[in-house]
Coordinates of C-alpha atoms in Angstrom, one line a residue:
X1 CA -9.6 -0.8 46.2
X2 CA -12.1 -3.2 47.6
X3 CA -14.1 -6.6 46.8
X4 CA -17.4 -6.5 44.9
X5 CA -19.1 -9.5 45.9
X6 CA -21.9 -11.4 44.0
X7 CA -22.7 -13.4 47.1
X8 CA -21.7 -16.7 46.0
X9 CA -23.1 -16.0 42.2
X10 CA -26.5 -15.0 43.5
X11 CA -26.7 -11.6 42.8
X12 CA -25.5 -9.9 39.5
X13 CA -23.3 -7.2 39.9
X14 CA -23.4 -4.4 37.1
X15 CA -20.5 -1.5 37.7
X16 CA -21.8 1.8 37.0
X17 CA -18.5 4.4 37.0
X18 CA -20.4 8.0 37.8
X19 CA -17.4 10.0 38.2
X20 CA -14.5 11.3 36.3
X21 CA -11.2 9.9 36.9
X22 CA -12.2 7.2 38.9
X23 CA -9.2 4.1 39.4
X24 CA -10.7 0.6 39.7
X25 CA -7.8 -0.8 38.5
X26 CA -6.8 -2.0 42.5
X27 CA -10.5 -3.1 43.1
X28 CA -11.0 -7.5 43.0
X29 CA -14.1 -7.0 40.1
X30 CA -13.9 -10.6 39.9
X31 CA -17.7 -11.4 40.6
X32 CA -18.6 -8.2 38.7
X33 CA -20.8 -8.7 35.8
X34 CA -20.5 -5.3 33.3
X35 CA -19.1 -2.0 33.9
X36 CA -21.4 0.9 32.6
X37 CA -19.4 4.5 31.9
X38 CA -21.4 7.4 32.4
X39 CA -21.1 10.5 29.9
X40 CA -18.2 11.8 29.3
X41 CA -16.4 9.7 31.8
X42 CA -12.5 8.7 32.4
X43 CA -11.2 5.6 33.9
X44 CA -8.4 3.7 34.8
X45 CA -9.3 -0.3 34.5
X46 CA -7.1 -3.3 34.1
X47 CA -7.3 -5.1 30.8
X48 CA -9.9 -7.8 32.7
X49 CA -11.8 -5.0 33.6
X50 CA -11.8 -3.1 30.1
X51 CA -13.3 -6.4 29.3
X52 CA -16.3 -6.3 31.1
X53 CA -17.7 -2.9 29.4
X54 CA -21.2 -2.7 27.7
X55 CA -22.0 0.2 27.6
X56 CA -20.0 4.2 27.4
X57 CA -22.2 7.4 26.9
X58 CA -20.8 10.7 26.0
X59 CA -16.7 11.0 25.3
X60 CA -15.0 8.2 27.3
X61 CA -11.1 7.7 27.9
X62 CA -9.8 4.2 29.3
X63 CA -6.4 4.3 30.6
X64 CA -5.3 0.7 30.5
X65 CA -3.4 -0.3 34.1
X66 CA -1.7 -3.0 33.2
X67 CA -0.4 -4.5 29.7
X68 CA -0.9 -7.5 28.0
X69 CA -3.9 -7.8 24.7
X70 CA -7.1 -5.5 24.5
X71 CA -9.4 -4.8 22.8
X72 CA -11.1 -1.7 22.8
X73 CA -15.2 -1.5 23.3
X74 CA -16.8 0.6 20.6
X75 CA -18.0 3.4 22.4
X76 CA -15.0 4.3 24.4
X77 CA -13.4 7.2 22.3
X78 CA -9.7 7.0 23.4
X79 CA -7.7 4.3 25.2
X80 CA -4.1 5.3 27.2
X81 CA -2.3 1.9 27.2
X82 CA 0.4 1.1 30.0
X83 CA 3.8 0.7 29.5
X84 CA 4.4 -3.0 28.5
X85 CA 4.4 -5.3 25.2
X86 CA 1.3 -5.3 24.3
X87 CA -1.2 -5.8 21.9
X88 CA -4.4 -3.8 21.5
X89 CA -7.1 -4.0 18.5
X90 CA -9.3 -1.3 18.2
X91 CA -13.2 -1.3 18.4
X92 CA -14.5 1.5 16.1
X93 CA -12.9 3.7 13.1
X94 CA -12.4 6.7 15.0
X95 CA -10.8 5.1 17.7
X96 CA -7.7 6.8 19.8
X97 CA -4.7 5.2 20.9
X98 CA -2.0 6.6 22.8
X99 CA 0.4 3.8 23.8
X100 CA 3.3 3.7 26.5
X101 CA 6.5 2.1 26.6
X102 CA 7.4 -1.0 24.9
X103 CA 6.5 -3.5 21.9
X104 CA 2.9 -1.8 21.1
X105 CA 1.1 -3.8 18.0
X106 CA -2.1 -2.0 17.1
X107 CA -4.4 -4.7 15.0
X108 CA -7.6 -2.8 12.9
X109 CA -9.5 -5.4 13.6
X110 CA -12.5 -6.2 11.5
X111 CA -12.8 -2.4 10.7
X112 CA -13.0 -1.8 7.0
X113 CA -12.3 2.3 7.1
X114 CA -10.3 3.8 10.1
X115 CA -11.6 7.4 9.2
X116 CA -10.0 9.6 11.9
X117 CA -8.5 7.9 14.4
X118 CA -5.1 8.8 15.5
X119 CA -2.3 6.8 16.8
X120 CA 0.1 8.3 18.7
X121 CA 3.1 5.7 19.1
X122 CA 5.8 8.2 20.2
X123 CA 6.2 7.2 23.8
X124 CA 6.4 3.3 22.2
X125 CA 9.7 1.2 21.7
X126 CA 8.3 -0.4 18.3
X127 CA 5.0 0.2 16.9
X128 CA 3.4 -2.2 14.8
X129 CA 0.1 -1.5 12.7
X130 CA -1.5 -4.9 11.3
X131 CA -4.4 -5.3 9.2
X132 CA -6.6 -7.5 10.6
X133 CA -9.1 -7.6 7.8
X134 CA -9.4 -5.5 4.2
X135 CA -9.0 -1.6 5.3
X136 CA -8.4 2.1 4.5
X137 CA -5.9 3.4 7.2
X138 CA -5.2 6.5 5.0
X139 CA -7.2 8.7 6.7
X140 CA -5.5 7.7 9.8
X141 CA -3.1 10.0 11.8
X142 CA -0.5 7.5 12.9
X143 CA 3.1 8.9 14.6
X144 CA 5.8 6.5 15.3
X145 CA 8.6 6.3 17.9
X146 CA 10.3 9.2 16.4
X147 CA 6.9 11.5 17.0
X148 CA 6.6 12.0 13.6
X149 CA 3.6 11.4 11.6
X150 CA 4.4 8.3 9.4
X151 CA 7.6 7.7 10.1
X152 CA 9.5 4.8 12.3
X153 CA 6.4 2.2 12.9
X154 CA 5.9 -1.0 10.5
X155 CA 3.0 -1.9 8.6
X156 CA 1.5 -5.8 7.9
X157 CA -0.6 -7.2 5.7
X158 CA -0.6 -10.6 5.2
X159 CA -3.5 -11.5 3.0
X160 CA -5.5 -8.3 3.8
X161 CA -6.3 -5.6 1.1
X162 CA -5.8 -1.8 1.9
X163 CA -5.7 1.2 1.5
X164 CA -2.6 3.3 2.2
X165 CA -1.0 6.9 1.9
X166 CA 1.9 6.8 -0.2
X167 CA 4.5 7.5 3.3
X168 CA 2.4 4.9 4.5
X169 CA 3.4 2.2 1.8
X170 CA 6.7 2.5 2.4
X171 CA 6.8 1.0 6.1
X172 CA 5.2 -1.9 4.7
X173 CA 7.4 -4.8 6.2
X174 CA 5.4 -7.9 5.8
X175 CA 3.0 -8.8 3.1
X176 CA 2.7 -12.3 3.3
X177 CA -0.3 -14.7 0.9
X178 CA -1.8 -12.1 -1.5
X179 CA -2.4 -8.3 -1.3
X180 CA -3.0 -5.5 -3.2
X181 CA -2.5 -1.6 -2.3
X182 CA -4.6 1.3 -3.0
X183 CA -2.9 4.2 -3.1
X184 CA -4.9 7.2 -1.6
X185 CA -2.8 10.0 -2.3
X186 CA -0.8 11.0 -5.8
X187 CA 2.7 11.2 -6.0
X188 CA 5.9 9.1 -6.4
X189 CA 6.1 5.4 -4.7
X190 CA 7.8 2.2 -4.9
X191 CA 5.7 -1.1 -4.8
X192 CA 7.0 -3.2 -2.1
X193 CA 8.6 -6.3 -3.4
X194 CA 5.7 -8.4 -1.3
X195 CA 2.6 -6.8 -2.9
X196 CA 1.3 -8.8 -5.8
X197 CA -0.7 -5.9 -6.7
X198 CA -0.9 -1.7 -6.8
X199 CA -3.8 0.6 -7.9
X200 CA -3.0 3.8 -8.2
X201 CA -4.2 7.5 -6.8
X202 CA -7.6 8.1 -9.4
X203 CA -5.8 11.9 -9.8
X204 CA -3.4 10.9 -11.9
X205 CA 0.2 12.4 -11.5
X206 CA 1.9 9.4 -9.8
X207 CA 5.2 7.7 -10.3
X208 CA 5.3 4.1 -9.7
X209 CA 8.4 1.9 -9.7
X210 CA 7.8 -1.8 -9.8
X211 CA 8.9 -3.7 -6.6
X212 CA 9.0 -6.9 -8.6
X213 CA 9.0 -8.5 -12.1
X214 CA 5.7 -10.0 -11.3
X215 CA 3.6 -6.9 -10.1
X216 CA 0.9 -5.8 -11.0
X217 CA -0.5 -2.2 -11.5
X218 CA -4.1 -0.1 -12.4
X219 CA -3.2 3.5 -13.1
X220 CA -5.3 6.2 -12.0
X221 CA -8.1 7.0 -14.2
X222 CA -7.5 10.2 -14.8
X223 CA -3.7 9.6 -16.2
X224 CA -0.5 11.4 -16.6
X225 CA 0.9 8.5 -14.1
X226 CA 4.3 7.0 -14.8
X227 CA 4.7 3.4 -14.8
X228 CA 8.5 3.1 -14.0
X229 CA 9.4 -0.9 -14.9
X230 CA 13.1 -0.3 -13.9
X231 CA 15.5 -3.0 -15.3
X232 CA 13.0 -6.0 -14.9
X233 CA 12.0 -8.6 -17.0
X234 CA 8.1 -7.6 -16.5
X235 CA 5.5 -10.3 -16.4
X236 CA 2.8 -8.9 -14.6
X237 CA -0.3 -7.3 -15.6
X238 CA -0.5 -3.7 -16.6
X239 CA -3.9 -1.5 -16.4
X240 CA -3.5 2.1 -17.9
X241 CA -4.8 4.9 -19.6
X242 CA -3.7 6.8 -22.9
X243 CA -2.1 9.8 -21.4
X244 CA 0.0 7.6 -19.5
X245 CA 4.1 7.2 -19.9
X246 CA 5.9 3.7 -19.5
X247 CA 9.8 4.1 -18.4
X248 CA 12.2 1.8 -18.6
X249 CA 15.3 1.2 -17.1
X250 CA 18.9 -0.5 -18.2
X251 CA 17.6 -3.9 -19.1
X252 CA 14.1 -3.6 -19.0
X253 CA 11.9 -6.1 -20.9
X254 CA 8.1 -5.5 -21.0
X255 CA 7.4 -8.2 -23.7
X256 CA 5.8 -10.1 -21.3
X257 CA 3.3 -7.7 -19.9
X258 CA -0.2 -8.5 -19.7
X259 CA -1.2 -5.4 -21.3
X260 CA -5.0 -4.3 -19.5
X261 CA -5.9 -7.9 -18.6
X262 CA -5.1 -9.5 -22.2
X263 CA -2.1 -12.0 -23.5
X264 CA 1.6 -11.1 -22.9
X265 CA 3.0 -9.0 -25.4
X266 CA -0.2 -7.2 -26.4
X267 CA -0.5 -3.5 -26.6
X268 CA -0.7 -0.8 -24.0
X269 CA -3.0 1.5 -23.6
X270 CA -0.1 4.4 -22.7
X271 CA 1.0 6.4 -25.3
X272 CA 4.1 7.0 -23.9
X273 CA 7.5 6.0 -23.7
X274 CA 10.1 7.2 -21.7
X275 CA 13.8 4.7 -21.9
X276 CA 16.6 6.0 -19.4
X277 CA 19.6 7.6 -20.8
X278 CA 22.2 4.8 -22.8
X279 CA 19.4 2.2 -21.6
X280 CA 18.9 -1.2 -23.7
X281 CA 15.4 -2.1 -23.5
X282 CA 13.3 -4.6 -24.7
X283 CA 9.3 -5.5 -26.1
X284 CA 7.0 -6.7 -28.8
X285 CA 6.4 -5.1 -31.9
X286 CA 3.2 -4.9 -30.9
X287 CA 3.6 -2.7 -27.9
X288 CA 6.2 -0.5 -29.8
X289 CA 3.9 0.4 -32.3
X290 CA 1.2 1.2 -29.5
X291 CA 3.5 4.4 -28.5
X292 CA 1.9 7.2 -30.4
X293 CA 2.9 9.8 -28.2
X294 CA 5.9 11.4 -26.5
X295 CA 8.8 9.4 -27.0
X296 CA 11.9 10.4 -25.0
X297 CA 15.3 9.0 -25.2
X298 CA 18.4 11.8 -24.5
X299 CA 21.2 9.4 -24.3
X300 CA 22.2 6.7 -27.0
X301 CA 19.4 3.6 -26.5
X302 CA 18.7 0.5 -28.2
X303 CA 15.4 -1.0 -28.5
X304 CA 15.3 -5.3 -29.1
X305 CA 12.1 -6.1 -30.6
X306 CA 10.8 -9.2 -29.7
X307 CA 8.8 -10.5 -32.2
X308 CA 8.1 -10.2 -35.9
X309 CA 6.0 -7.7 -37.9
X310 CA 6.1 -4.5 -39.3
X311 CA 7.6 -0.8 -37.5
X312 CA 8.9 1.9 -38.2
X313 CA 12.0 3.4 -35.5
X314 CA 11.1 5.8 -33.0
X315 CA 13.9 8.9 -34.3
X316 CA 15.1 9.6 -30.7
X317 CA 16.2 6.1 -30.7
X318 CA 19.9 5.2 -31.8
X319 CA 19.7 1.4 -32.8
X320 CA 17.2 -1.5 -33.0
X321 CA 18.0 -5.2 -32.8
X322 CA 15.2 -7.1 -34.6
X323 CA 13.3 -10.3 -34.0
X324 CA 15.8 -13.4 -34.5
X325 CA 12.7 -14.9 -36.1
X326 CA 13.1 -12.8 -39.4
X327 CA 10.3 -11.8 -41.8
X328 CA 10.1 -8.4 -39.8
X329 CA 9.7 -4.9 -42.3
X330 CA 11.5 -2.1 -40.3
X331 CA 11.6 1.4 -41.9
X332 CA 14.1 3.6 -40.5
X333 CA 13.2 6.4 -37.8
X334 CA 16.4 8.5 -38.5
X335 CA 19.0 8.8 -41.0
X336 CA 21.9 8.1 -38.6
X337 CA 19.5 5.1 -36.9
X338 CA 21.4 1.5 -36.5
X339 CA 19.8 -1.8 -37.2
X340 CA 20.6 -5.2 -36.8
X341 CA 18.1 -7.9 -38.5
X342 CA 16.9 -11.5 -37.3
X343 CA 19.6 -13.8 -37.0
X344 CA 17.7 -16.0 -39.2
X345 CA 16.7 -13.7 -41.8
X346 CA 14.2 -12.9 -44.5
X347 CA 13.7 -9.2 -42.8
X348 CA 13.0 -6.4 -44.7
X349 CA 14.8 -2.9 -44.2
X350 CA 13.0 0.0 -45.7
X351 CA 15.4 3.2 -45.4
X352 CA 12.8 5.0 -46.9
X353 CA 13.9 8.8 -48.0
X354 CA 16.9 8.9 -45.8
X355 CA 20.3 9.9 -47.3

């Protein structure tokens, strides 16, 4: 609890703390000029102090006295902060937080990979984690207020790539300039609404429901993925792989999909098509024809061709509405299928063998 004095600034005073649990955090370190930790070392410093660190040997703890914005040092292995609004950036990837009471934001910092640390936010009134540069917090073990892992804390991004679990993506509240989400783990997802852009999991499996019209989304590259468009009017760019299924929703028009990277209406790499039950959907000839695969349609669904050319109906599809430009050649799928031609003409409808 006492004064460390430099003599005026003529001396330099550097802190060595020898002994386990030591408190500075009542001492006036004004005129001190570092603070050494020995090994394996625990200490109680005010933020000012936590400052002044250069150096931590062995496994350190810091157990922050007072609250306001910290950073950690890089060596120090855990931090304790105090109960307050606060906000504390960590110093290394396998950094530990455990906050107290309050408004806790926890900022990566320039970090690119948080590999192990863990972030225990239960004691908090809010936790926030924000990106403060490109990162992979998937590895990260965070728990929220509700001391569950994953759960009840929010996630930012603003203009910073990452890399997230799939429970992690959906406490994404802010995603302000442009982003794009990696998705570590497989399984099913939505996209946030604020994310321009979504690769996901490389094992395959996933399925993904657009968050927007606009989004865009890289499949994994070893397929089976379902791309899940929903009932929007898609304009975004869609990356995928053969063994892949698109699904649409009530409403859905893909015709304006970037299919992997090239003009809008092109065809898709997926081979397969999934349309919700009774669902009226919509696409270019071009991308119809592109399904080779499975094509599943239980309920009684309409597809509206886009453009002009030549198709033959999918048979678990009711009714088509062709192109109103005309000059289309449609050959029936199914006896029973309907089929209403370009309001302007010249199609040709090829019933083919069908009684």
């Amino acid at each position: 609890t006492g004064t460390f004095d430099d003599n005026t600034g003529n001396d330099s005073i550097d802190l060595l703390i020898n002994t386990d649990a030591t408190t500075i955090s009542s001492a006036d370190t004004t005129d001190v000029d570092a603070i050494q930790l020995a090994s394996s070392v625990s200490a109680t410093l005010t933020i000012a102090q936590n400052a002044l660190i250069n150096s931590a040997s062995g496994t350190n703890t810091v157990t922050l006295a007072d609250a306001g914005t910290a950073t950690g040092f890089s060596d120090v292995e855990a931090y304790n902060l105090a109960n307050g609004t606060q906000t504390f950036t960590l110093g290394a990837a396998s950094q530990n937080v455990t906050t107290g009471t309050g408004a806790i934001t926890v900022n990566t910092g320039s970090i690119a990979d948080i590999t192990d640390s863990v972030i225990n936010g239960s004691a908090a009134d809010s936790l926030a984690i924000v990106l403060g540069a490109t990162s992979d917090i998937s590895d990260a073990t965070i728990t929220g207020t509700s001391g569950s892992q994953d759960a009840n804390y929010s996630i930012t991004l603003d203009g910073f790539d990452s890399t997230l679990t799939i429970a992690q993506n959906a406490l994404i509240n802010s995603a302000t300039g442009t982003n794009t989400v990696t998705l570590a783990d497989a399984g099913t997802a939505t996209g946030n609404a604020d994310v321009e852009s979504y690769n996901l999991a490389a094992a395959g499996g996933s399925t993904f429901t657009l968050g927007s019209a606009s989004q865009n989304v890289t499949t994994g590259t070893n397929g089976a993925d379902t791309l899940n468009v929903s009932s929007f009017t898609a304009t975004g760019t869609f990356n995928t792989v053969a063994a892949d299924t698109i699904q649409l929703g009530a409403g859905a028009n893909i015709s304006g999909v970037q299919a992997e990277g090239n003009a809008a209406g092109t065809a898709l790499d997926a081979d397969n098509l999934l349309i919700d039950n009774d669902a009226a959907v919509s696409m270019t000839v071009a991308q119809h024809n592109a399904f080779s695969g499975t094509i599943t349609a239980a309920g009684d669904e309409t597809i509206n061709l886009t453009t002009a050319g030549d198709a033959t109906g999918f048979s678990a599809v009711e009714s088509y509405n062709l192109a109103a430009a005309g000059g289309s050649t449609f050959t029936l799928g199914s006896a029973s299928q309907n089929v209403t031609t370009g309001t302007n003409g010249a199609d040709t409808l090829n019933v083919s063998s069908f009684t």
